[in-house]
Coordinates of C-alpha atoms and ligand atoms in Angstrom, one line a residue:
X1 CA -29.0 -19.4 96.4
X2 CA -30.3 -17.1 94.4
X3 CA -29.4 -18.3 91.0
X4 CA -31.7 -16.6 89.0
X5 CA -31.3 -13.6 86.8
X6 CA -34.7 -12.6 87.3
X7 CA -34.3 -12.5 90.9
X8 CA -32.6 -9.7 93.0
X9 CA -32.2 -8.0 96.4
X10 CA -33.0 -4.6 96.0
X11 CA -31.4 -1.6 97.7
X12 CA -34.0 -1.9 100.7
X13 CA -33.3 -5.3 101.6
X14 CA -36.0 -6.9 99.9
X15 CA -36.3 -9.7 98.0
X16 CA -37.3 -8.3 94.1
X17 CA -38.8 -10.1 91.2
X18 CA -39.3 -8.7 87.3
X19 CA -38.2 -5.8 88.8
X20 CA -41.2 -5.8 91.2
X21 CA -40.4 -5.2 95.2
X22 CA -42.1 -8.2 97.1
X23 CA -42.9 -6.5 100.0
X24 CA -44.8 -4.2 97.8
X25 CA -46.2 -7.1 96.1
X26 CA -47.6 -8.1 99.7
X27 CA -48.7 -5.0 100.6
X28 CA -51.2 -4.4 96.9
X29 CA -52.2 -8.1 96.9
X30 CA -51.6 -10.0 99.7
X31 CA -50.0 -13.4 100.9
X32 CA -49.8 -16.2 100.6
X33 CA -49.1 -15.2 96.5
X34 CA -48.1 -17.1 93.8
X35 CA -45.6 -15.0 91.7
X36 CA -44.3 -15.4 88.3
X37 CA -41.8 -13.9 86.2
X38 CA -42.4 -13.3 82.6
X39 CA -38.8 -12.7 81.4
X40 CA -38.2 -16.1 83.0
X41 CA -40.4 -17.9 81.2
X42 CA -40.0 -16.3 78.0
X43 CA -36.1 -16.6 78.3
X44 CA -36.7 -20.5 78.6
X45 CA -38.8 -21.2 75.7
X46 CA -36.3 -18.9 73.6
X47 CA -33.6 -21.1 74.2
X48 CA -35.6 -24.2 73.4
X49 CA -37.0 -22.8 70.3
X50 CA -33.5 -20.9 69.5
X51 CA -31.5 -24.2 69.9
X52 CA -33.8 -26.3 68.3
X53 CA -34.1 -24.2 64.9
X54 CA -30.4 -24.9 64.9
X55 CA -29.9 -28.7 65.7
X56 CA -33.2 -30.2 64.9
X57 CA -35.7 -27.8 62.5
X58 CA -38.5 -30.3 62.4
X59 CA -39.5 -29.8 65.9
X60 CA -42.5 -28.6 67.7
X61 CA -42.1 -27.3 71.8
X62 CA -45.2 -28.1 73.6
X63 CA -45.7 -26.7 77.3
X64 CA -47.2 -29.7 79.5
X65 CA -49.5 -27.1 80.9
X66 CA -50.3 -29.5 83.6
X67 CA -47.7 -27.8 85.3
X68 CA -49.3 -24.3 85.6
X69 CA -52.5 -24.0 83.8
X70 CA -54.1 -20.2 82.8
X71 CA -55.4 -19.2 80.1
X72 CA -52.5 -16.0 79.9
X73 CA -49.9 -18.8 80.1
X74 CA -51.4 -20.3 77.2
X75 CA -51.0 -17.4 75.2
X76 CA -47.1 -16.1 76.3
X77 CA -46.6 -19.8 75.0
X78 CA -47.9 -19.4 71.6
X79 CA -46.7 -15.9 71.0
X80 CA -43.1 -18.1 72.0
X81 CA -43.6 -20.5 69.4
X82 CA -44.9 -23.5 71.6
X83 CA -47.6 -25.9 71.7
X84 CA -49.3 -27.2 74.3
X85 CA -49.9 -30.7 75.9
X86 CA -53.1 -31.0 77.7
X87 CA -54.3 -33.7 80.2
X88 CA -57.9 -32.8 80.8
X89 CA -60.9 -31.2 78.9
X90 CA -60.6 -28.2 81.1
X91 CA -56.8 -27.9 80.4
X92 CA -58.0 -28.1 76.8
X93 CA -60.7 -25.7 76.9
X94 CA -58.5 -23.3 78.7
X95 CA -55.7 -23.6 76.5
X96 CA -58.1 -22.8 73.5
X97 CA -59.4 -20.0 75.4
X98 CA -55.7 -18.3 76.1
X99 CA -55.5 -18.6 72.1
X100 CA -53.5 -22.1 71.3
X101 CA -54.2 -23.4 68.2
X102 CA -56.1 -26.6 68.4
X103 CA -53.6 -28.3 65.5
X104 CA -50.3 -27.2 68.3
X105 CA -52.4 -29.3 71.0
X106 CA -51.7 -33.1 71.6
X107 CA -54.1 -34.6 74.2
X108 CA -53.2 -36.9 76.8
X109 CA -53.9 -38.9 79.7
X110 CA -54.2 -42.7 80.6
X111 CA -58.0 -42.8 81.2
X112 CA -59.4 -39.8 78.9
X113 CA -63.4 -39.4 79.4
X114 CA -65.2 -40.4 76.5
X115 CA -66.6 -36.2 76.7
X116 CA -62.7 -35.4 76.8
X117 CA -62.6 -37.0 73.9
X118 CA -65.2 -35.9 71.8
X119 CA -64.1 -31.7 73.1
X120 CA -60.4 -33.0 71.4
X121 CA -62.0 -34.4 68.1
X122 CA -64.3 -31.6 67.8
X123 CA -61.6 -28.8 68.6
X124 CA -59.4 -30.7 66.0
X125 CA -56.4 -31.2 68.0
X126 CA -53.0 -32.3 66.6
X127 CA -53.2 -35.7 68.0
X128 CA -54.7 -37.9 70.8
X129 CA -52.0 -40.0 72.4
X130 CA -53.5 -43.0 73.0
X131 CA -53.0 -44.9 76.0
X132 CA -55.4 -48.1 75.9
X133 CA -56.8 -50.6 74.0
X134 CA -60.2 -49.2 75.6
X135 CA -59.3 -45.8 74.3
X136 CA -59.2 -46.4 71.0
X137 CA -62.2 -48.2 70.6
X138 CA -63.9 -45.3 72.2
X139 CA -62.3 -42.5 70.0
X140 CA -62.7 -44.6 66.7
X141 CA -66.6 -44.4 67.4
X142 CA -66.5 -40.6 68.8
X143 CA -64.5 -39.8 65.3
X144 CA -66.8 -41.7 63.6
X145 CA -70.1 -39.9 65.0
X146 CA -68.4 -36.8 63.9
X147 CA -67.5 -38.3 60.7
X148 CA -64.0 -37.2 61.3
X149 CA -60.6 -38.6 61.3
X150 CA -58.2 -38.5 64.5
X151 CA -54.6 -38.2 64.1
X152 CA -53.6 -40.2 67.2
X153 CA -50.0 -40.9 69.2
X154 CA -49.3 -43.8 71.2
X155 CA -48.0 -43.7 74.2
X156 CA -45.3 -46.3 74.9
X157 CA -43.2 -47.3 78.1
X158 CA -39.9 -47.8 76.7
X159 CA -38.5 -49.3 80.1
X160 CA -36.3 -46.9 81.5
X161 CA -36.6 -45.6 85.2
X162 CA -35.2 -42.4 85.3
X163 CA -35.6 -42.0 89.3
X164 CA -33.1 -44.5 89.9
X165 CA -29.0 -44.4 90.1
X166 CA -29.3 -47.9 88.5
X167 CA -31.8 -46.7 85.2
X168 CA -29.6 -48.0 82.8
X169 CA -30.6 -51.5 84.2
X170 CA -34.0 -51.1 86.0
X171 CA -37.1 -51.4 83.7
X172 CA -40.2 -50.0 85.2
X173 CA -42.9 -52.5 83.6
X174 CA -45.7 -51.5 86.2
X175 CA -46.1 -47.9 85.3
X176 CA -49.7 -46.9 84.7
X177 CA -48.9 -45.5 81.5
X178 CA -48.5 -46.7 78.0
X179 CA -48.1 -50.0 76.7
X180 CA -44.7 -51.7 76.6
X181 CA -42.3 -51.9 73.8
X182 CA -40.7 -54.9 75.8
X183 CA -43.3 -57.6 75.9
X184 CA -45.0 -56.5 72.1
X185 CA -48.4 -54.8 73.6
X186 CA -47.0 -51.4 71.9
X187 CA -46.9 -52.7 68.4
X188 CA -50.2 -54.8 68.8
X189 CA -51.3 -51.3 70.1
X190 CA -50.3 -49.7 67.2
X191 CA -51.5 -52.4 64.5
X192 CA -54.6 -52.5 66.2
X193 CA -55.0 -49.0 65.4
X194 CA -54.3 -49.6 61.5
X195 CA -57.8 -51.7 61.6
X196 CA -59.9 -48.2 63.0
X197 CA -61.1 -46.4 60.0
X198 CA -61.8 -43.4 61.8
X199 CA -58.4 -43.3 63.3
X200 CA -54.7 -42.2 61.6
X201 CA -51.3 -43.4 63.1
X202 CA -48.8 -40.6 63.4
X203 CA -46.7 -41.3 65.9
X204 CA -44.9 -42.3 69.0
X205 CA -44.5 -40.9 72.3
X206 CA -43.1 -41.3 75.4
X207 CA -42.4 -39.6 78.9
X208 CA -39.8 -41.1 81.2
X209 CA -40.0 -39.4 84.6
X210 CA -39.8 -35.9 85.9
X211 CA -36.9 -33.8 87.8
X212 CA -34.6 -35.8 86.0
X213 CA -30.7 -33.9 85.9
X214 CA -29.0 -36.7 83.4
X215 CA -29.0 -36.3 79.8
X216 CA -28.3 -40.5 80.2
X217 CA -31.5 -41.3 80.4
X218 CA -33.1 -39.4 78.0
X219 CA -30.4 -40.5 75.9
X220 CA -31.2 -44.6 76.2
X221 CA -35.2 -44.0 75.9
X222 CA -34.0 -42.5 72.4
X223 CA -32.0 -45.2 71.6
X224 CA -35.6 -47.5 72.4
X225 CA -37.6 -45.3 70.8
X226 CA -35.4 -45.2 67.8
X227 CA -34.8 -49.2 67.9
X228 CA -39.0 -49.5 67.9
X229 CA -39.1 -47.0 65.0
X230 CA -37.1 -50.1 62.8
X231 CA -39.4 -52.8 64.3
X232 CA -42.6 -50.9 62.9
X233 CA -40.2 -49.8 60.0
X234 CA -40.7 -53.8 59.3
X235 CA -43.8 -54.4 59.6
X236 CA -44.6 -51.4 57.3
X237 CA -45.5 -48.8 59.9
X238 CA -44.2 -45.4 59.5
X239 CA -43.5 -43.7 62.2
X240 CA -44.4 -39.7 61.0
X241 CA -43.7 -38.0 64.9
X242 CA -41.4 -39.0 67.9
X243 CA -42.9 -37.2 71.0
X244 CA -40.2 -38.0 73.5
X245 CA -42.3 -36.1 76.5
X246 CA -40.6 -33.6 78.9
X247 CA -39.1 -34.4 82.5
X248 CA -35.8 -31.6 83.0
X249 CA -35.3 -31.1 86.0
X250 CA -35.0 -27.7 87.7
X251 CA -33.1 -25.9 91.1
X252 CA -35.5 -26.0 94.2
X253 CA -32.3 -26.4 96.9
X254 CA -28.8 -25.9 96.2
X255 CA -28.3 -29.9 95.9
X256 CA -30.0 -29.4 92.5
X257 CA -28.2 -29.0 89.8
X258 CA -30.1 -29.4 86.3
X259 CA -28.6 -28.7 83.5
X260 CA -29.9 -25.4 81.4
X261 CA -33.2 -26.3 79.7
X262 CA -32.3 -26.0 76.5
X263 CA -29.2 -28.6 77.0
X264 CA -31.6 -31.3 77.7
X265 CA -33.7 -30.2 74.3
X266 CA -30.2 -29.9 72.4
X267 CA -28.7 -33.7 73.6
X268 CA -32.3 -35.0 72.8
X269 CA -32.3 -33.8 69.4
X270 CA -29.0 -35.1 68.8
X271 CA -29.2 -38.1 70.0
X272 CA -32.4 -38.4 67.6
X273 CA -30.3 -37.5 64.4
X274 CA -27.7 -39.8 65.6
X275 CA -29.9 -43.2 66.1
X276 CA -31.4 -42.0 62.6
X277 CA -28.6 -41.9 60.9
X278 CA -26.9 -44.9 62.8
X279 CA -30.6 -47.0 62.0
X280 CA -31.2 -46.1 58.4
X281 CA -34.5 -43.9 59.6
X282 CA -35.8 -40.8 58.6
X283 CA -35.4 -38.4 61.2
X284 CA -39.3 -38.1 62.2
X285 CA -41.2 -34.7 63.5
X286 CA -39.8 -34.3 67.1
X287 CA -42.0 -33.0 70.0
X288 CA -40.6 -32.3 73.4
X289 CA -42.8 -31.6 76.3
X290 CA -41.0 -29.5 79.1
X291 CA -43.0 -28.4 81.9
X292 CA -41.6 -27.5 85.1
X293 CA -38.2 -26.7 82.9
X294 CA -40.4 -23.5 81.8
X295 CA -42.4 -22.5 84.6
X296 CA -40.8 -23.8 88.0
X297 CA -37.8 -21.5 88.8
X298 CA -40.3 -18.7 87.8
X299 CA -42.3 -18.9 90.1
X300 CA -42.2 -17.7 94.1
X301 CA -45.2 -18.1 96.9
X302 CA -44.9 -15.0 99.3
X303 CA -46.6 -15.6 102.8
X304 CA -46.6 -13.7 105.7
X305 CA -45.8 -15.6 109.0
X306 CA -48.1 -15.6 111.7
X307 CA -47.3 -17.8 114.7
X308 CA -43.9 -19.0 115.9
X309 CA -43.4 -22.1 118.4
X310 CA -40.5 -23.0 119.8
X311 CA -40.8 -26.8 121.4
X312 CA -37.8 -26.3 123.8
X313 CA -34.5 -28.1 122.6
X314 CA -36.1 -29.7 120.1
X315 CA -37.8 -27.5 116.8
X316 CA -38.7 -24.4 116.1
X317 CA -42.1 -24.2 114.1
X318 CA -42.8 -20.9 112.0
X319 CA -46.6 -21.0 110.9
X320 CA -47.5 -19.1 107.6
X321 CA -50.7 -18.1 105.7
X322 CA -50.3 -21.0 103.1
X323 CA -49.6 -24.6 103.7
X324 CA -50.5 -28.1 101.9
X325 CA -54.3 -26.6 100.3
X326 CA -51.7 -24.3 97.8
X327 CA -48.2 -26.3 98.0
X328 CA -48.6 -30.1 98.0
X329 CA -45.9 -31.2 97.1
X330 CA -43.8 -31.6 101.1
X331 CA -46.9 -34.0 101.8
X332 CA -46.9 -35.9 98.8
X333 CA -43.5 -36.1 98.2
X334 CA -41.4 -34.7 101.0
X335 CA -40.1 -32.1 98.0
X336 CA -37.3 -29.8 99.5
X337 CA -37.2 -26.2 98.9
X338 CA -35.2 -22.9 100.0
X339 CA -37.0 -19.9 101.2
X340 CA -35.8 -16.7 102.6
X341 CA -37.3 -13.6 104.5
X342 CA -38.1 -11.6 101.5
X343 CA -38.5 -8.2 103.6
X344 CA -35.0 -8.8 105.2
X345 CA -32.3 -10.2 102.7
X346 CA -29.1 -8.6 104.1
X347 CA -30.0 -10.0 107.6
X348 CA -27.8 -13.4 107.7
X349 CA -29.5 -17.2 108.9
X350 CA -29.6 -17.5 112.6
X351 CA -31.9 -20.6 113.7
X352 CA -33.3 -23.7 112.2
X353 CA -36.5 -23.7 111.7
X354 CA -39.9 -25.7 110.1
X355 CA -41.7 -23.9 108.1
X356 CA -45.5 -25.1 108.8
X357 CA -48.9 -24.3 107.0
X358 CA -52.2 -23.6 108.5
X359 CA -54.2 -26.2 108.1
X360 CA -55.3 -29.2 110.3
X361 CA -53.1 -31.6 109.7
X362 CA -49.7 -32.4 111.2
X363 CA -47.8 -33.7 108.0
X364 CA -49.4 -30.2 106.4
X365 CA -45.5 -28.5 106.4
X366 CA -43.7 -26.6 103.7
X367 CA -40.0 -26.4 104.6
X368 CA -38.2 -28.9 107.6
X369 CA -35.1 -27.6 109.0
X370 CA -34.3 -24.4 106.9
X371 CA -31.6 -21.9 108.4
X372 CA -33.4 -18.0 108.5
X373 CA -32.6 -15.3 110.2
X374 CA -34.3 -14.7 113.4
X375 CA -37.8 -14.6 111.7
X376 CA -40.9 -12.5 113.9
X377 CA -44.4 -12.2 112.8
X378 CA -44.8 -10.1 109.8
X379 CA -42.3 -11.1 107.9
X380 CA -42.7 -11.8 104.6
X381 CA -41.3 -15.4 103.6
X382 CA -41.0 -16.6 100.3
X383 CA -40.3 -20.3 98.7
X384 CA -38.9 -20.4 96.0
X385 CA -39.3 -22.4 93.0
X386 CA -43.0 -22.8 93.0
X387 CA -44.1 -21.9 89.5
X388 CA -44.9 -26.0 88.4
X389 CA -46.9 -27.9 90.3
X390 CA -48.4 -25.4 92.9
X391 CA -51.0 -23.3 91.8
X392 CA -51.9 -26.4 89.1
X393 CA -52.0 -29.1 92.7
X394 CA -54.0 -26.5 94.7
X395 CA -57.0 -27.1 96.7
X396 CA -59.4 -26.0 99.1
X397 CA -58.5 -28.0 102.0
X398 CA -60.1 -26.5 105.0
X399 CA -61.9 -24.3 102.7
X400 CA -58.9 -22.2 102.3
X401 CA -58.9 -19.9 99.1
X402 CA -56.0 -20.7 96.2
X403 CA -53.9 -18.1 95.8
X404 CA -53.8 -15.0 93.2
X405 CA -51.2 -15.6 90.5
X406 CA -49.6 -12.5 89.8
X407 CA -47.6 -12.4 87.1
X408 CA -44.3 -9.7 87.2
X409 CA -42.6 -8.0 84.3
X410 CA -40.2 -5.0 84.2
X411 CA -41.6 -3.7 87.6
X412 CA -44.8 -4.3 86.3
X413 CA -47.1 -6.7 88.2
X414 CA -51.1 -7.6 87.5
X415 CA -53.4 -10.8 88.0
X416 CA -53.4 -14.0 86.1
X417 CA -55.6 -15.6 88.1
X418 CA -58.0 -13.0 90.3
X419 CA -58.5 -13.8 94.3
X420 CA -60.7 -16.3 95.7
X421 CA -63.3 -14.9 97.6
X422 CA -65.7 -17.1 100.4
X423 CA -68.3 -16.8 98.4
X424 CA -67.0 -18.3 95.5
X425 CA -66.1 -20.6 97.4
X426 CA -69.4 -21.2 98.5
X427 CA -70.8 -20.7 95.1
X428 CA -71.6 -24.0 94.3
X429 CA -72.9 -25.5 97.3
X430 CA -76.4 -26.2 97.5
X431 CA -79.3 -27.6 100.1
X432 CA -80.5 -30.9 99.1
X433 CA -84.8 -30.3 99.1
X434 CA -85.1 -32.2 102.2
X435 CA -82.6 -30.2 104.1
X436 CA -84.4 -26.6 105.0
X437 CA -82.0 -24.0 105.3
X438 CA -82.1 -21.8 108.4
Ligands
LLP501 N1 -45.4 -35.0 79.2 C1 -46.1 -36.0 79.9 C2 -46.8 -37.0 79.2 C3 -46.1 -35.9 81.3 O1 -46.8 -36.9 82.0 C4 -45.4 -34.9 82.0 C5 -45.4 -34.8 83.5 C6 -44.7 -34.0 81.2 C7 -44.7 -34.1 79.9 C8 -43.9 -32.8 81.9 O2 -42.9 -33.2 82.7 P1 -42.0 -32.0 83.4 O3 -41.2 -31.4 82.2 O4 -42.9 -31.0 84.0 O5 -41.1 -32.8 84.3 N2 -46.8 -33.4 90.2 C9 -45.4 -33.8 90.1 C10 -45.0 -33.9 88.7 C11 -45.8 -34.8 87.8 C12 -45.3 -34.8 86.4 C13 -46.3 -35.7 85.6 N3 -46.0 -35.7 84.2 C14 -44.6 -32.9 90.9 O6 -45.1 -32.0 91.6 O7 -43.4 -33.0 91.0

């Protein structure tokens, strides 16, 4: 269960991360905590970047910081080597702030504001990956005004569902995003382009799904991706960067079971080589955009529990301090995850039990049917898994405060992203005129 290195029952019984005792952690921060280990994250990009400089050396990592977004996160990734893919102007703005290098930062999103757009242009980011015929009207004229040119991306749907057993077959035509290589919108997208003065073609890109454990997948959207290169090829378009978007999947329960990072990174870059080779192409600048790969198994939420209900013969509910305001993902998706009592790791699973949140709202539940030992009040719980897609989904439902991030190295533990307090909360609301105040 506990498959990761980082990761360790110490010789108290408690659950330890970086070297950091999470009962301690508690105790000097509080709960519910989002935790994340350095050495984790580090150790992933390593083997991206260490695997890449031997299969493929014209490569650029970025992070899709949608997954965890900080501007400290930001910066372990540069000083690693990566980039970074951003998806709003804040995630921009924060990544410039952590220290990324506005040429390492590709810009996307299927409905980019047109003030997004002008931050991207005027920070000089390394490409906008265009997702509409809208778009690119919009950023010719922003480039314009700033009498600049915009290397852009575009963003095509080569057609595969990964989240199928059937992908090889199934072609998802409705997604939201990109334009289709199928039915010839993504080459009109492209040409179109070619007629904006103010905009340069570099590239394509494209993003097939997420949690995916297959290398098959990835493998066929190459072979598209590749197959499109030689349709531009022939119309004269050269096809400088293949962006070919993250998606690995990672271990939240034991039926998980992703390959290592870098694996996916390693068959990608192959099979890229391989369809060059095979297609007469010249093997393009390749960008890979791993996410929850990097951050996900790094991270753990520590909560205390509170209240414990038993519903005679029929559940056993233990309520914590978090819930759906700083973990999502049960409600939206009905995501499984393992947990254990972090304060009591030699005691063995007794009961089945739910693992519920605190806020108003029955679907608001973090864990159904998990097997714990006999848990009591004050015990520390922690989920694990939770570094992608937690503290980046969280909100103030009921007007309950995100979560610290705490990040843990070598026994060493400190902010990266400082408590919530009410008032800062409050900090924004205001009393129309009309409306006295007491
Ligand atoms: N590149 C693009 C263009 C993407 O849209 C995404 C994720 C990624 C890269 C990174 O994918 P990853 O390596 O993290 O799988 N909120 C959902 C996940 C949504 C992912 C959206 N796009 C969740 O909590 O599972």
């Amino acid at each position: 269960m506990l498959c990761r290195e980082t990761l360790k029952i110490n010789q108290a019984g408690h659950l330890e991360i970086g070297g950091c005792d999470t009962v301690d952690l508690a105790k000097q921060y509080g709960t519910p905590l989002y935790v994340m280990d350095e050495a984790y994250i580090r150790n992933v990009c390593a083997g991206y970047t260490a695997t890449l400089d031997s299969v493929y050396p014209d490569y650029k990592v970025c992070y899709a910081s949608k997954a965890f977004s900080t501007k400290a996160i930001y910066t372990i990734m540069r000083e690693e080597g990566l980039g970074a893919d951003v998806v709003s102007g804040c995630e921009l703005k924060t990544a410039l702030a952590g220290g990324m290098d506005a040429d390492s930062i590709y810009f996307h999103g299927n409905n980019k504001l047109p003030e997004e757009l002008a931050e991207a242009v005027k920070a000089g980011v390394h490409a906008v990956v265009i997702d509409s015929f809208y778009e690119m009207t919009l950023l010719n004229e922003i480039a314009a005004q700033k009498n600049k040119r915009q290397s852009v991306m575009v963003r095509v749907n080569p057609g595969i569902d990964a989240h199928t057993h059937h992908f090889v077959q199934t072609s998802r035509v409705d997604s939201k995003f990109g334009f289709s290589i199928a039915d010839g919108t993504a080459q009109k997208a492209i040409e179109t382009i070619g007629t904006f003065e103010n905009l340069s073609f570099i590239g394509i890109h494209c993003h097939i799904g997420s949690q995916i454990f297959e290398l098959k997948p990835f493998e066929l959207a190459v072979e598209k991706m590749t197959d499109f290169m030689v349709a531009l090829g022939k119309v004269g378009i050269p096809v400088a960067e293949l962006n070919m978007g993250g998606g690995y999947g990672v271990t939240y329960t034991e039926e998980d079971k992703p390959l290592e990072p870098r694996q996916y990174a390693e068959a990608i870059a192959k099979k890229v080589k391989a369809c060059c080779a095979e297609k007469n192409l010249l093997e393009p600048h390749l960008v890979l955009e791993p996410g929850r790969s990097i951050v996900g198994e790094a991270g753990i939420t520590l909560y205390t529990v509170g209240a414990i209900k038993e519903i005679k013969d029929i559940k056993k509910y233990i309520a914590v301090d978090g819930g759906m305001f700083e973990n999502p993902r049960y409600a939206l998706y009905r995501s499984k995850y393992d947990a254990v009592l972090a304060n009591r790791m030699s005691d063995s699973a007794e009961e089945t039990v739910t693992v519920a949140g605190k806020c108003c709202e029955s679907g608001d539940m973090l864990i159904e049917d998990i097997r714990l030992p006999k848990a009591q009040s004050g015990d520390l719980l922690a989920i694990l898994t939770t570094g992608a897609y937690h503290y980046s989904m969280a909100g103030h439902y009921n007007r309950n405060p995100i979560p610290p991030v705490v990040l843990v190295r070598d026994g060493r533990s400190d902010y990266m992203v400082k408590p919530e307090s009410y008032e800062r909360i409050m900090e924004l609301d205001t009393y129309p005129v009309w409306i006295k105040k007491r």
